[in-house]
PDB file of C-alpha atoms and ligand atoms in Angstrom:
ATOM      1  CA  MET A   1       7.101-160.459  23.862  1.00 90.00           C
ATOM      2  CA  GLY A   2      10.788-160.818  22.930  1.00 94.00           C
ATOM      3  CA  ILE A   3      13.653-159.325  24.887  1.00 94.00           C
ATOM      4  CA  ILE A   4      14.125-156.381  22.482  1.00 94.00           C
ATOM      5  CA  GLU A   5      10.429-155.415  22.809  1.00 95.00           C
ATOM      6  CA  LYS A   6      10.705-155.723  26.605  1.00 95.00           C
ATOM      7  CA  MET A   7      13.605-153.269  26.572  1.00 96.00           C
ATOM      8  CA  ARG A   8      11.672-150.580  24.693  1.00 98.00           C
ATOM      9  CA  LEU A   9      10.793-147.305  26.450  1.00 98.00           C
ATOM     10  CA  ASP A  10       7.512-146.504  24.673  1.00 98.00           C
ATOM     11  CA  GLY A  11       5.433-143.991  26.616  1.00 98.00           C
ATOM     12  CA  LYS A  12       8.271-143.022  28.947  1.00 98.00           C
ATOM     13  CA  LYS A  13       9.259-139.372  29.413  1.00 98.00           C
ATOM     14  CA  GLY A  14      12.643-138.098  30.423  1.00 99.00           C
ATOM     15  CA  PHE A  15      15.357-135.459  30.397  1.00 99.00           C
ATOM     16  CA  VAL A  16      19.068-135.506  29.597  1.00 99.00           C
ATOM     17  CA  THR A  17      21.378-132.820  31.029  1.00 98.00           C
ATOM     18  CA  GLY A  18      24.344-131.875  28.873  1.00 98.00           C
ATOM     19  CA  GLY A  19      22.108-133.211  26.099  1.00 98.00           C
ATOM     20  CA  ALA A  20      23.102-130.740  23.385  1.00 98.00           C
ATOM     21  CA  ARG A  21      26.210-132.652  22.389  1.00 98.00           C
ATOM     22  CA  GLY A  22      28.612-135.481  23.200  1.00 98.00           C
ATOM     23  CA  ILE A  23      27.552-138.367  25.412  1.00 98.00           C
ATOM     24  CA  GLY A  24      24.281-136.669  26.385  1.00 98.00           C
ATOM     25  CA  LYS A  25      23.224-136.173  22.753  1.00 98.00           C
ATOM     26  CA  SER A  26      24.095-139.738  21.809  1.00 98.00           C
ATOM     27  CA  VAL A  27      22.241-141.245  24.784  1.00 99.00           C
ATOM     28  CA  ALA A  28      19.232-138.962  24.253  1.00 99.00           C
ATOM     29  CA  LEU A  29      19.023-140.226  20.660  1.00 99.00           C
ATOM     30  CA  ALA A  30      19.059-143.831  21.883  1.00 98.00           C
ATOM     31  CA  LEU A  31      16.343-143.133  24.473  1.00 99.00           C
ATOM     32  CA  CYS A  32      14.194-141.623  21.684  1.00 99.00           C
ATOM     33  CA  GLU A  33      14.925-144.533  19.338  1.00 98.00           C
ATOM     34  CA  ALA A  34      13.705-146.822  22.127  1.00 98.00           C
ATOM     35  CA  GLY A  35      10.413-144.881  22.232  1.00 98.00           C
ATOM     36  CA  ALA A  36      10.858-142.232  24.958  1.00 99.00           C
ATOM     37  CA  ASP A  37      10.080-138.508  24.673  1.00 99.00           C
ATOM     38  CA  ILE A  38      13.040-136.460  25.875  1.00 99.00           C
ATOM     39  CA  ALA A  39      13.887-132.914  27.008  1.00 99.00           C
ATOM     40  CA  ILE A  40      17.361-131.813  25.923  1.00 99.00           C
ATOM     41  CA  VAL A  41      18.645-129.835  28.903  1.00 98.00           C
ATOM     42  CA  ASP A  42      21.765-127.702  28.439  1.00 98.00           C
ATOM     43  CA  MET A  43      23.321-124.316  29.135  1.00 97.00           C
ATOM     44  CA  ASP A  44      23.898-123.837  25.412  1.00 96.00           C
ATOM     45  CA  ILE A  45      20.310-123.271  24.274  1.00 98.00           C
ATOM     46  CA  ASP A  46      21.141-122.738  20.569  1.00 98.00           C
ATOM     47  CA  GLU A  47      22.930-126.086  20.340  1.00 98.00           C
ATOM     48  CA  ALA A  48      20.232-127.750  22.499  1.00 98.00           C
ATOM     49  CA  GLN A  49      17.505-126.459  20.169  1.00 98.00           C
ATOM     50  CA  LYS A  50      19.383-127.687  17.090  1.00 98.00           C
ATOM     51  CA  THR A  51      19.842-131.096  18.709  1.00 98.00           C
ATOM     52  CA  ALA A  52      16.184-131.306  19.777  1.00 98.00           C
ATOM     53  CA  GLU A  53      14.845-130.382  16.309  1.00 98.00           C
ATOM     54  CA  TRP A  54      17.177-132.868  14.614  1.00 98.00           C
ATOM     55  CA  MET A  55      16.299-135.640  17.067  1.00 98.00           C
ATOM     56  CA  ALA A  56      12.548-135.075  16.766  1.00 98.00           C
ATOM     57  CA  LYS A  57      12.825-135.318  12.975  1.00 98.00           C
ATOM     58  CA  GLU A  58      15.119-138.344  13.122  1.00 98.00           C
ATOM     59  CA  THR A  59      13.012-140.388  15.576  1.00 98.00           C
ATOM     60  CA  GLY A  60       9.451-138.995  15.401  1.00 98.00           C
ATOM     61  CA  GLN A  61       9.468-138.569  19.206  1.00 98.00           C
ATOM     62  CA  ASP A  62       8.529-135.429  21.151  1.00 98.00           C
ATOM     63  CA  VAL A  63      11.879-133.730  21.832  1.00 99.00           C
ATOM     64  CA  PHE A  64      12.311-130.174  23.090  1.00 98.00           C
ATOM     65  CA  ALA A  65      15.121-128.027  24.496  1.00 98.00           C
ATOM     66  CA  VAL A  66      15.326-126.380  27.910  1.00 98.00           C
ATOM     67  CA  GLN A  67      18.051-123.901  28.881  1.00 98.00           C
ATOM     68  CA  THR A  68      19.326-124.823  32.321  1.00 98.00           C
ATOM     69  CA  ASP A  69      22.440-124.291  34.378  1.00 98.00           C
ATOM     70  CA  VAL A  70      22.498-127.413  36.539  1.00 98.00           C
ATOM     71  CA  THR A  71      24.344-125.535  39.302  1.00 98.00           C
ATOM     72  CA  SER A  72      21.291-123.319  39.900  1.00 98.00           C
ATOM     73  CA  PRO A  73      18.463-124.758  42.048  1.00 98.00           C
ATOM     74  CA  ASP A  74      16.033-122.259  40.477  1.00 98.00           C
ATOM     75  CA  ASP A  75      17.036-123.279  36.937  1.00 98.00           C
ATOM     76  CA  VAL A  76      16.702-126.968  37.785  1.00 98.00           C
ATOM     77  CA  ASN A  77      13.276-126.550  39.401  1.00 98.00           C
ATOM     78  CA  GLN A  78      12.078-124.482  36.441  1.00 98.00           C
ATOM     79  CA  MET A  79      13.398-127.129  34.039  1.00 98.00           C
ATOM     80  CA  VAL A  80      11.503-129.874  35.853  1.00 98.00           C
ATOM     81  CA  ASP A  81       8.333-127.734  35.810  1.00 98.00           C
ATOM     82  CA  GLN A  82       8.707-127.320  32.015  1.00 98.00           C
ATOM     83  CA  VAL A  83       9.217-131.059  31.549  1.00 98.00           C
ATOM     84  CA  LEU A  84       6.120-131.832  33.624  1.00 98.00           C
ATOM     85  CA  ALA A  85       4.059-129.197  31.777  1.00 98.00           C
ATOM     86  CA  ARG A  86       5.020-130.746  28.432  1.00 98.00           C
ATOM     87  CA  PHE A  87       5.084-134.468  29.290  1.00 98.00           C
ATOM     88  CA  GLY A  88       2.836-134.783  32.369  1.00 98.00           C
ATOM     89  CA  ARG A  89       5.249-137.197  34.086  1.00 98.00           C
ATOM     90  CA  LEU A  90       8.920-138.063  34.448  1.00 98.00           C
ATOM     91  CA  ASP A  91      10.286-141.587  34.091  1.00 98.00           C
ATOM     92  CA  ILE A  92      13.953-141.114  33.129  1.00 99.00           C
ATOM     93  CA  ALA A  93      16.558-138.603  34.334  1.00 99.00           C
ATOM     94  CA  PHE A  94      20.048-138.803  32.803  1.00 99.00           C
ATOM     95  CA  CYS A  95      22.064-136.393  34.965  1.00 99.00           C
ATOM     96  CA  ASN A  96      25.089-136.097  32.734  1.00 98.00           C
ATOM     97  CA  ALA A  97      26.316-132.490  32.384  1.00 98.00           C
ATOM     98  CA  GLY A  98      29.937-132.189  33.412  1.00 98.00           C
ATOM     99  CA  ILE A  99      33.162-130.237  32.907  1.00 98.00           C
ATOM    100  CA  CYS A 100      36.862-130.824  33.515  1.00 98.00           C
ATOM    101  CA  ILE A 101      39.614-128.375  34.518  1.00 98.00           C
ATOM    102  CA  ASN A 102      43.174-129.706  34.318  1.00 98.00           C
ATOM    103  CA  VAL A 103      45.290-127.838  36.873  1.00 98.00           C
ATOM    104  CA  PRO A 104      47.756-129.248  39.420  1.00 98.00           C
ATOM    105  CA  ALA A 105      46.308-129.399  42.950  1.00 98.00           C
ATOM    106  CA  VAL A 106      48.893-126.939  44.292  1.00 98.00           C
ATOM    107  CA  ASP A 107      47.924-124.331  41.695  1.00 98.00           C
ATOM    108  CA  MET A 108      44.160-124.843  41.610  1.00 98.00           C
ATOM    109  CA  THR A 109      42.238-121.726  42.637  1.00 98.00           C
ATOM    110  CA  PHE A 110      39.215-121.888  44.905  1.00 98.00           C
ATOM    111  CA  GLU A 111      37.079-120.718  41.963  1.00 98.00           C
ATOM    112  CA  GLN A 112      38.336-123.528  39.705  1.00 98.00           C
ATOM    113  CA  TRP A 113      37.742-126.135  42.424  1.00 98.00           C
ATOM    114  CA  LYS A 114      34.265-124.780  43.158  1.00 98.00           C
ATOM    115  CA  LYS A 115      33.290-124.612  39.474  1.00 98.00           C
ATOM    116  CA  VAL A 116      34.064-128.298  38.874  1.00 98.00           C
ATOM    117  CA  ILE A 117      32.404-129.472  42.101  1.00 99.00           C
ATOM    118  CA  ASP A 118      29.382-127.235  41.435  1.00 98.00           C
ATOM    119  CA  VAL A 119      28.721-128.598  37.934  1.00 98.00           C
ATOM    120  CA  ASN A 120      29.775-132.231  38.345  1.00 98.00           C
ATOM    121  CA  LEU A 121      28.613-133.026  41.879  1.00 99.00           C
ATOM    122  CA  THR A 122      26.171-130.340  43.047  1.00 99.00           C
ATOM    123  CA  GLY A 123      24.606-130.266  39.564  1.00 99.00           C
ATOM    124  CA  VAL A 124      23.969-134.007  39.686  1.00 99.00           C
ATOM    125  CA  PHE A 125      22.607-133.689  43.241  1.00 99.00           C
ATOM    126  CA  LEU A 126      20.179-130.911  42.244  1.00 99.00           C
ATOM    127  CA  THR A 127      18.894-132.627  39.089  1.00 98.00           C
ATOM    128  CA  ALA A 128      18.628-136.079  40.683  1.00 99.00           C
ATOM    129  CA  GLN A 129      16.915-134.600  43.756  1.00 98.00           C
ATOM    130  CA  ALA A 130      14.378-132.694  41.621  1.00 98.00           C
ATOM    131  CA  ALA A 131      13.714-135.823  39.535  1.00 98.00           C
ATOM    132  CA  GLY A 132      13.508-138.019  42.639  1.00 98.00           C
ATOM    133  CA  ARG A 133      10.891-135.782  44.243  1.00 98.00           C
ATOM    134  CA  ILE A 134       8.572-136.274  41.247  1.00 98.00           C
ATOM    135  CA  MET A 135       9.358-139.960  40.763  1.00 98.00           C
ATOM    136  CA  ILE A 136       8.732-140.780  44.438  1.00 98.00           C
ATOM    137  CA  LYS A 137       5.253-139.217  44.122  1.00 98.00           C
ATOM    138  CA  GLN A 138       4.656-141.268  40.955  1.00 98.00           C
ATOM    139  CA  GLY A 139       6.005-144.438  42.588  1.00 98.00           C
ATOM    140  CA  SER A 140       8.390-145.129  39.688  1.00 98.00           C
ATOM    141  CA  GLY A 141      11.358-143.780  37.764  1.00 98.00           C
ATOM    142  CA  SER A 142      14.985-144.340  36.842  1.00 99.00           C
ATOM    143  CA  ILE A 143      17.817-141.887  37.459  1.00 99.00           C
ATOM    144  CA  ILE A 144      21.181-142.443  35.774  1.00 99.00           C
ATOM    145  CA  ASN A 145      24.101-140.212  36.763  1.00 99.00           C
ATOM    146  CA  THR A 146      27.304-139.834  34.770  1.00 99.00           C
ATOM    147  CA  ALA A 147      30.363-140.513  36.894  1.00 99.00           C
ATOM    148  CA  SER A 148      33.638-141.544  35.192  1.00 98.00           C
ATOM    149  CA  MET A 149      36.480-144.006  35.348  1.00 98.00           C
ATOM    150  CA  SER A 150      38.159-141.029  37.069  1.00 98.00           C
ATOM    151  CA  ALA A 151      36.033-141.923  40.093  1.00 98.00           C
ATOM    152  CA  HIS A 152      38.006-145.171  40.290  1.00 98.00           C
ATOM    153  CA  ILE A 153      41.535-144.199  39.227  1.00 98.00           C
ATOM    154  CA  VAL A 154      43.729-141.119  39.072  1.00 98.00           C
ATOM    155  CA  ASN A 155      44.225-140.365  35.380  1.00 97.00           C
ATOM    156  CA  VAL A 156      47.745-139.613  34.188  1.00 97.00           C
ATOM    157  CA  PRO A 157      49.559-137.560  33.117  1.00 98.00           C
ATOM    158  CA  GLN A 158      47.023-134.714  33.240  1.00 98.00           C
ATOM    159  CA  PRO A 159      46.242-133.296  36.693  1.00 98.00           C
ATOM    160  CA  GLN A 160      42.516-133.154  37.538  1.00 98.00           C
ATOM    161  CA  CYS A 161      41.989-133.531  41.293  1.00 98.00           C
ATOM    162  CA  ALA A 162      38.668-131.667  41.382  1.00 98.00           C
ATOM    163  CA  TYR A 163      37.256-133.733  38.506  1.00 98.00           C
ATOM    164  CA  ASN A 164      38.354-137.027  40.068  1.00 98.00           C
ATOM    165  CA  ALA A 165      36.944-136.038  43.470  1.00 98.00           C
ATOM    166  CA  SER A 166      33.659-134.831  41.953  1.00 99.00           C
ATOM    167  CA  LYS A 167      33.153-138.087  40.058  1.00 99.00           C
ATOM    168  CA  ALA A 168      33.927-140.240  43.115  1.00 99.00           C
ATOM    169  CA  GLY A 169      31.305-138.116  44.870  1.00 99.00           C
ATOM    170  CA  VAL A 170      28.771-138.873  42.137  1.00 99.00           C
ATOM    171  CA  ILE A 171      29.084-142.604  42.818  1.00 99.00           C
ATOM    172  CA  GLN A 172      28.499-142.275  46.578  1.00 98.00           C
ATOM    173  CA  LEU A 173      25.667-139.780  45.980  1.00 99.00           C
ATOM    174  CA  THR A 174      24.096-142.293  43.598  1.00 99.00           C
ATOM    175  CA  LYS A 175      24.363-145.145  46.093  1.00 99.00           C
ATOM    176  CA  SER A 176      23.013-142.964  48.925  1.00 99.00           C
ATOM    177  CA  MET A 177      19.928-141.923  46.950  1.00 99.00           C
ATOM    178  CA  ALA A 178      19.404-145.512  45.762  1.00 99.00           C
ATOM    179  CA  VAL A 179      19.361-146.818  49.337  1.00 99.00           C
ATOM    180  CA  GLU A 180      17.110-144.002  50.612  1.00 99.00           C
ATOM    181  CA  TRP A 181      14.648-144.539  47.764  1.00 99.00           C
ATOM    182  CA  ALA A 182      14.897-148.330  47.379  1.00 98.00           C
ATOM    183  CA  THR A 183      11.298-149.030  48.430  1.00 98.00           C
ATOM    184  CA  THR A 184       9.764-146.107  46.502  1.00 98.00           C
ATOM    185  CA  GLY A 185       9.996-147.562  42.986  1.00 98.00           C
ATOM    186  CA  VAL A 186      12.765-145.098  42.100  1.00 98.00           C
ATOM    187  CA  ARG A 187      16.111-146.567  41.014  1.00 99.00           C
ATOM    188  CA  VAL A 188      19.401-144.639  40.920  1.00 99.00           C
ATOM    189  CA  ASN A 189      22.528-145.863  39.121  1.00 99.00           C
ATOM    190  CA  SER A 190      25.665-144.338  37.648  1.00 99.00           C
ATOM    191  CA  ILE A 191      27.815-144.985  34.598  1.00 99.00           C
ATOM    192  CA  SER A 192      31.594-144.617  34.568  1.00 99.00           C
ATOM    193  CA  PRO A 193      32.867-144.159  31.022  1.00 98.00           C
ATOM    194  CA  GLY A 194      36.522-144.331  30.064  1.00 98.00           C
ATOM    195  CA  TYR A 195      37.980-141.838  27.583  1.00 98.00           C
ATOM    196  CA  ILE A 196      35.247-141.030  25.038  1.00 98.00           C
ATOM    197  CA  GLY A 197      35.843-139.020  21.861  1.00 98.00           C
ATOM    198  CA  THR A 198      33.711-135.923  22.519  1.00 97.00           C
ATOM    199  CA  GLU A 199      34.411-132.193  22.568  1.00 96.00           C
ATOM    200  CA  LEU A 200      35.386-132.514  26.233  1.00 96.00           C
ATOM    201  CA  ILE A 201      38.593-134.068  24.874  1.00 96.00           C
ATOM    202  CA  LEU A 202      38.611-133.300  21.138  1.00 96.00           C
ATOM    203  CA  ALA A 203      38.122-129.535  21.562  1.00 96.00           C
ATOM    204  CA  ALA A 204      40.880-129.275  24.191  1.00 96.00           C
ATOM    205  CA  PRO A 205      44.351-129.230  22.565  1.00 96.00           C
ATOM    206  CA  HIS A 206      46.083-130.022  25.894  1.00 96.00           C
ATOM    207  CA  LEU A 207      44.045-133.264  26.017  1.00 97.00           C
ATOM    208  CA  THR A 208      44.148-134.254  22.333  1.00 96.00           C
ATOM    209  CA  ALA A 209      47.947-134.116  22.691  1.00 97.00           C
ATOM    210  CA  LEU A 210      47.635-136.949  25.233  1.00 98.00           C
ATOM    211  CA  ILE A 211      45.409-139.331  23.257  1.00 98.00           C
ATOM    212  CA  ASP A 212      48.318-141.447  21.949  1.00 98.00           C
ATOM    213  CA  GLU A 213      49.702-141.731  25.481  1.00 97.00           C
ATOM    214  CA  TRP A 214      46.311-142.883  26.877  1.00 98.00           C
ATOM    215  CA  ASN A 215      45.880-145.311  23.993  1.00 97.00           C
ATOM    216  CA  LYS A 216      49.229-146.925  24.816  1.00 97.00           C
ATOM    217  CA  ILE A 217      47.979-147.645  28.367  1.00 96.00           C
ATOM    218  CA  GLY A 218      44.415-148.638  27.465  1.00 97.00           C
ATOM    219  CA  PRO A 219      44.075-152.350  26.587  1.00 98.00           C
ATOM    220  CA  MET A 220      41.862-151.568  23.559  1.00 98.00           C
ATOM    221  CA  HIS A 221      44.306-148.847  22.376  1.00 98.00           C
ATOM    222  CA  ARG A 222      41.532-146.456  21.332  1.00 98.00           C
ATOM    223  CA  LEU A 223      39.021-143.946  22.674  1.00 98.00           C
ATOM    224  CA  GLY A 224      35.442-145.056  23.200  1.00 98.00           C
ATOM    225  CA  LYS A 225      32.602-143.619  21.127  1.00 98.00           C
ATOM    226  CA  PRO A 226      29.502-141.995  22.664  1.00 98.00           C
ATOM    227  CA  GLU A 227      27.300-144.603  20.946  1.00 98.00           C
ATOM    228  CA  GLU A 228      29.097-147.335  22.888  1.00 98.00           C
ATOM    229  CA  LEU A 229      27.291-146.077  26.013  1.00 98.00           C
ATOM    230  CA  GLN A 230      23.799-145.976  24.485  1.00 98.00           C
ATOM    231  CA  ALA A 231      22.554-149.502  25.231  1.00 98.00           C
ATOM    232  CA  LEU A 232      23.795-149.383  28.825  1.00 98.00           C
ATOM    233  CA  VAL A 233      21.715-146.292  29.622  1.00 98.00           C
ATOM    234  CA  VAL A 234      18.666-147.578  27.702  1.00 98.00           C
ATOM    235  CA  TYR A 235      18.856-150.756  29.804  1.00 98.00           C
ATOM    236  CA  LEU A 236      19.162-148.846  33.089  1.00 98.00           C
ATOM    237  CA  ALA A 237      16.299-146.527  32.096  1.00 98.00           C
ATOM    238  CA  GLY A 238      13.864-149.354  31.442  1.00 98.00           C
ATOM    239  CA  ASP A 239      11.786-151.745  33.514  1.00 97.00           C
ATOM    240  CA  MET A 240      14.024-154.723  32.689  1.00 97.00           C
ATOM    241  CA  ALA A 241      16.497-153.212  35.175  1.00 98.00           C
ATOM    242  CA  SER A 242      13.914-153.266  38.001  1.00 98.00           C
ATOM    243  CA  PHE A 243      16.298-155.017  40.456  1.00 98.00           C
ATOM    244  CA  THR A 244      19.278-152.851  39.490  1.00 98.00           C
ATOM    245  CA  THR A 245      19.817-149.845  41.741  1.00 99.00           C
ATOM    246  CA  GLY A 246      22.733-148.356  43.672  1.00 99.00           C
ATOM    247  CA  SER A 247      25.277-149.648  41.154  1.00 98.00           C
ATOM    248  CA  ASP A 248      28.010-148.082  39.073  1.00 99.00           C
ATOM    249  CA  PHE A 249      28.637-149.437  35.566  1.00 99.00           C
ATOM    250  CA  VAL A 250      32.122-149.036  34.138  1.00 98.00           C
ATOM    251  CA  ALA A 251      32.433-148.892  30.330  1.00 98.00           C
ATOM    252  CA  ASP A 252      36.089-148.124  29.717  1.00 98.00           C
ATOM    253  CA  GLY A 253      37.606-150.749  27.386  1.00 98.00           C
ATOM    254  CA  ALA A 254      39.264-152.349  30.453  1.00 98.00           C
ATOM    255  CA  PHE A 255      41.253-149.178  31.230  1.00 98.00           C
ATOM    256  CA  THR A 256      40.686-149.614  34.976  1.00 98.00           C
ATOM    257  CA  ALA A 257      40.861-153.425  34.936  1.00 97.00           C
ATOM    258  CA  PHE A 258      44.556-153.677  35.794  1.00 91.00           C
TER     259      PHE A 258
HETATM  260  P1  NDP B 301      30.841-132.391  26.347  1.00 74.84           P
HETATM  261  O1  NDP B 301      31.713-131.272  26.806  1.00 74.84           O
HETATM  262  O2  NDP B 301      30.902-132.834  24.926  1.00 74.84           O
HETATM  263  O3  NDP B 301      29.309-132.077  26.685  1.00 74.84           O
HETATM  264  C1  NDP B 301      28.943-131.584  27.935  1.00 74.84           C
HETATM  265  C2  NDP B 301      27.670-130.778  27.811  1.00 74.84           C
HETATM  266  O4  NDP B 301      27.299-130.355  29.119  1.00 74.84           O
HETATM  267  C3  NDP B 301      27.850-129.513  26.959  1.00 74.84           C
HETATM  268  O5  NDP B 301      26.782-129.377  26.052  1.00 74.84           O
HETATM  269  C4  NDP B 301      27.856-128.393  27.999  1.00 74.84           C
HETATM  270  O6  NDP B 301      27.304-127.176  27.532  1.00 74.84           O
HETATM  271  C5  NDP B 301      26.936-128.983  29.064  1.00 74.84           C
HETATM  272  N1  NDP B 301      27.143-128.298  30.343  1.00 74.84           N
HETATM  273  C6  NDP B 301      28.312-127.933  30.924  1.00 74.84           C
HETATM  274  N2  NDP B 301      28.079-127.300  32.065  1.00 74.84           N
HETATM  275  C7  NDP B 301      26.741-127.259  32.227  1.00 74.84           C
HETATM  276  C8  NDP B 301      25.869-126.715  33.226  1.00 74.84           C
HETATM  277  N3  NDP B 301      26.358-126.065  34.289  1.00 74.84           N
HETATM  278  N4  NDP B 301      24.530-126.867  33.079  1.00 74.84           N
HETATM  279  C9  NDP B 301      24.030-127.494  31.999  1.00 74.84           C
HETATM  280  N5  NDP B 301      24.786-128.012  31.008  1.00 74.84           N
HETATM  281  C10 NDP B 301      26.130-127.900  31.133  1.00 74.84           C
HETATM  282  O7  NDP B 301      31.204-133.590  27.347  1.00 74.84           O
HETATM  283  P2  NDP B 301      30.929-135.180  27.287  1.00 74.84           P
HETATM  284  O8  NDP B 301      29.729-135.476  26.487  1.00 74.84           O
HETATM  285  O9  NDP B 301      32.191-135.847  26.998  1.00 74.84           O
HETATM  286  O10 NDP B 301      30.640-135.417  28.834  1.00 74.84           O
HETATM  287  C11 NDP B 301      29.358-135.728  29.360  1.00 74.84           C
HETATM  288  C12 NDP B 301      29.578-136.296  30.754  1.00 74.84           C
HETATM  289  O11 NDP B 301      30.382-137.465  30.655  1.00 74.84           O
HETATM  290  C13 NDP B 301      30.320-135.356  31.705  1.00 74.84           C
HETATM  291  O12 NDP B 301      29.779-135.492  33.005  1.00 74.84           O
HETATM  292  C14 NDP B 301      31.741-135.889  31.673  1.00 74.84           C
HETATM  293  O13 NDP B 301      32.447-135.578  32.855  1.00 74.84           O
HETATM  294  C15 NDP B 301      31.455-137.376  31.565  1.00 74.84           C
HETATM  295  N6  NDP B 301      32.562-138.176  31.071  1.00 74.84           N
HETATM  296  C16 NDP B 301      33.159-137.889  29.866  1.00 74.84           C
HETATM  297  C17 NDP B 301      34.217-138.647  29.431  1.00 74.84           C
HETATM  298  C18 NDP B 301      34.912-138.363  28.149  1.00 74.84           C
HETATM  299  O14 NDP B 301      36.018-138.918  27.958  1.00 74.84           O
HETATM  300  N7  NDP B 301      34.373-137.566  27.249  1.00 74.84           N
HETATM  301  C19 NDP B 301      34.713-139.784  30.225  1.00 74.84           C
HETATM  302  C20 NDP B 301      33.981-140.023  31.441  1.00 74.84           C
HETATM  303  C21 NDP B 301      32.954-139.237  31.843  1.00 74.84           C
HETATM  304  P3  NDP B 301      28.256-125.944  27.132  1.00 74.84           P
HETATM  305  O15 NDP B 301      28.649-126.207  25.738  1.00 74.84           O
HETATM  306  O16 NDP B 301      27.408-124.733  27.287  1.00 74.84           O
HETATM  307  O17 NDP B 301      29.426-125.971  28.097  1.00 74.84           O
END
């Protein structure tokens, strides 16, 4: 068997949070193209359903949508129950849903702080925990959490202390779960993308106004594309990565390299 065949995910079942659009949608497509069946998990059920129908048609895989708020333990448990009812097992969890609020630390309200931490850090904890519980019973599985280059640097000029703190938390959460579960067959890794052209940036005028400024600093002088993260997650999801756990993978066009 050649290396490309060895990297395929045929027969594997998974879910992607924040899968309706952006990075989640792009990675979910790649997981399906590699042979996995995937649940598109998102708050926005209309968009998630559209994405799931399109992806099923495009790839011939079993893809369905589940409405879930990742900050709710009940929602997350119900989502995992639906995935198990449909697929019978869980091999891949891409815990990716996230938001950003750009407010200076001195002005940030408790509600704004809590919202970002709840979605980006608690949401990843709840979804990875629920996935881990099933995968430990199975004796196998791969969890990939979306952190950010903001876990490694403080972005400028936009203020985003809660986002940066939440993403740094995702990396330590990932490492902690990886160590606790290292002998169970369950691997846990994170990815740290640089600026990627999704609605998170492109639908926010206060951020699109900064793209030229970021591109001046970034050595590649451009935003990344969601599809430039696909192969990394497919690799981490598959059995070829069996010795890779507790690591964070930066894909940022060298933004944090200097
Ligand atoms: P998008 O805003 O394009 O997509 C995020 C998706 O997550 C949306 O569909 C959104 O649904 C969903 N979502 C938000 N909150 C929740 C929730 N509580 N429960 C379930 N789903 C939710 O963002 P990206 O694709 O760019 O971002 C994906 C991840 O990548 C995030 O964690 C982000 O922090 C991270 N990241 C992004 C970078 C970038 O430059 N774009 C860089 C580094 C990391 P809805 O429409 O209903 O809000």
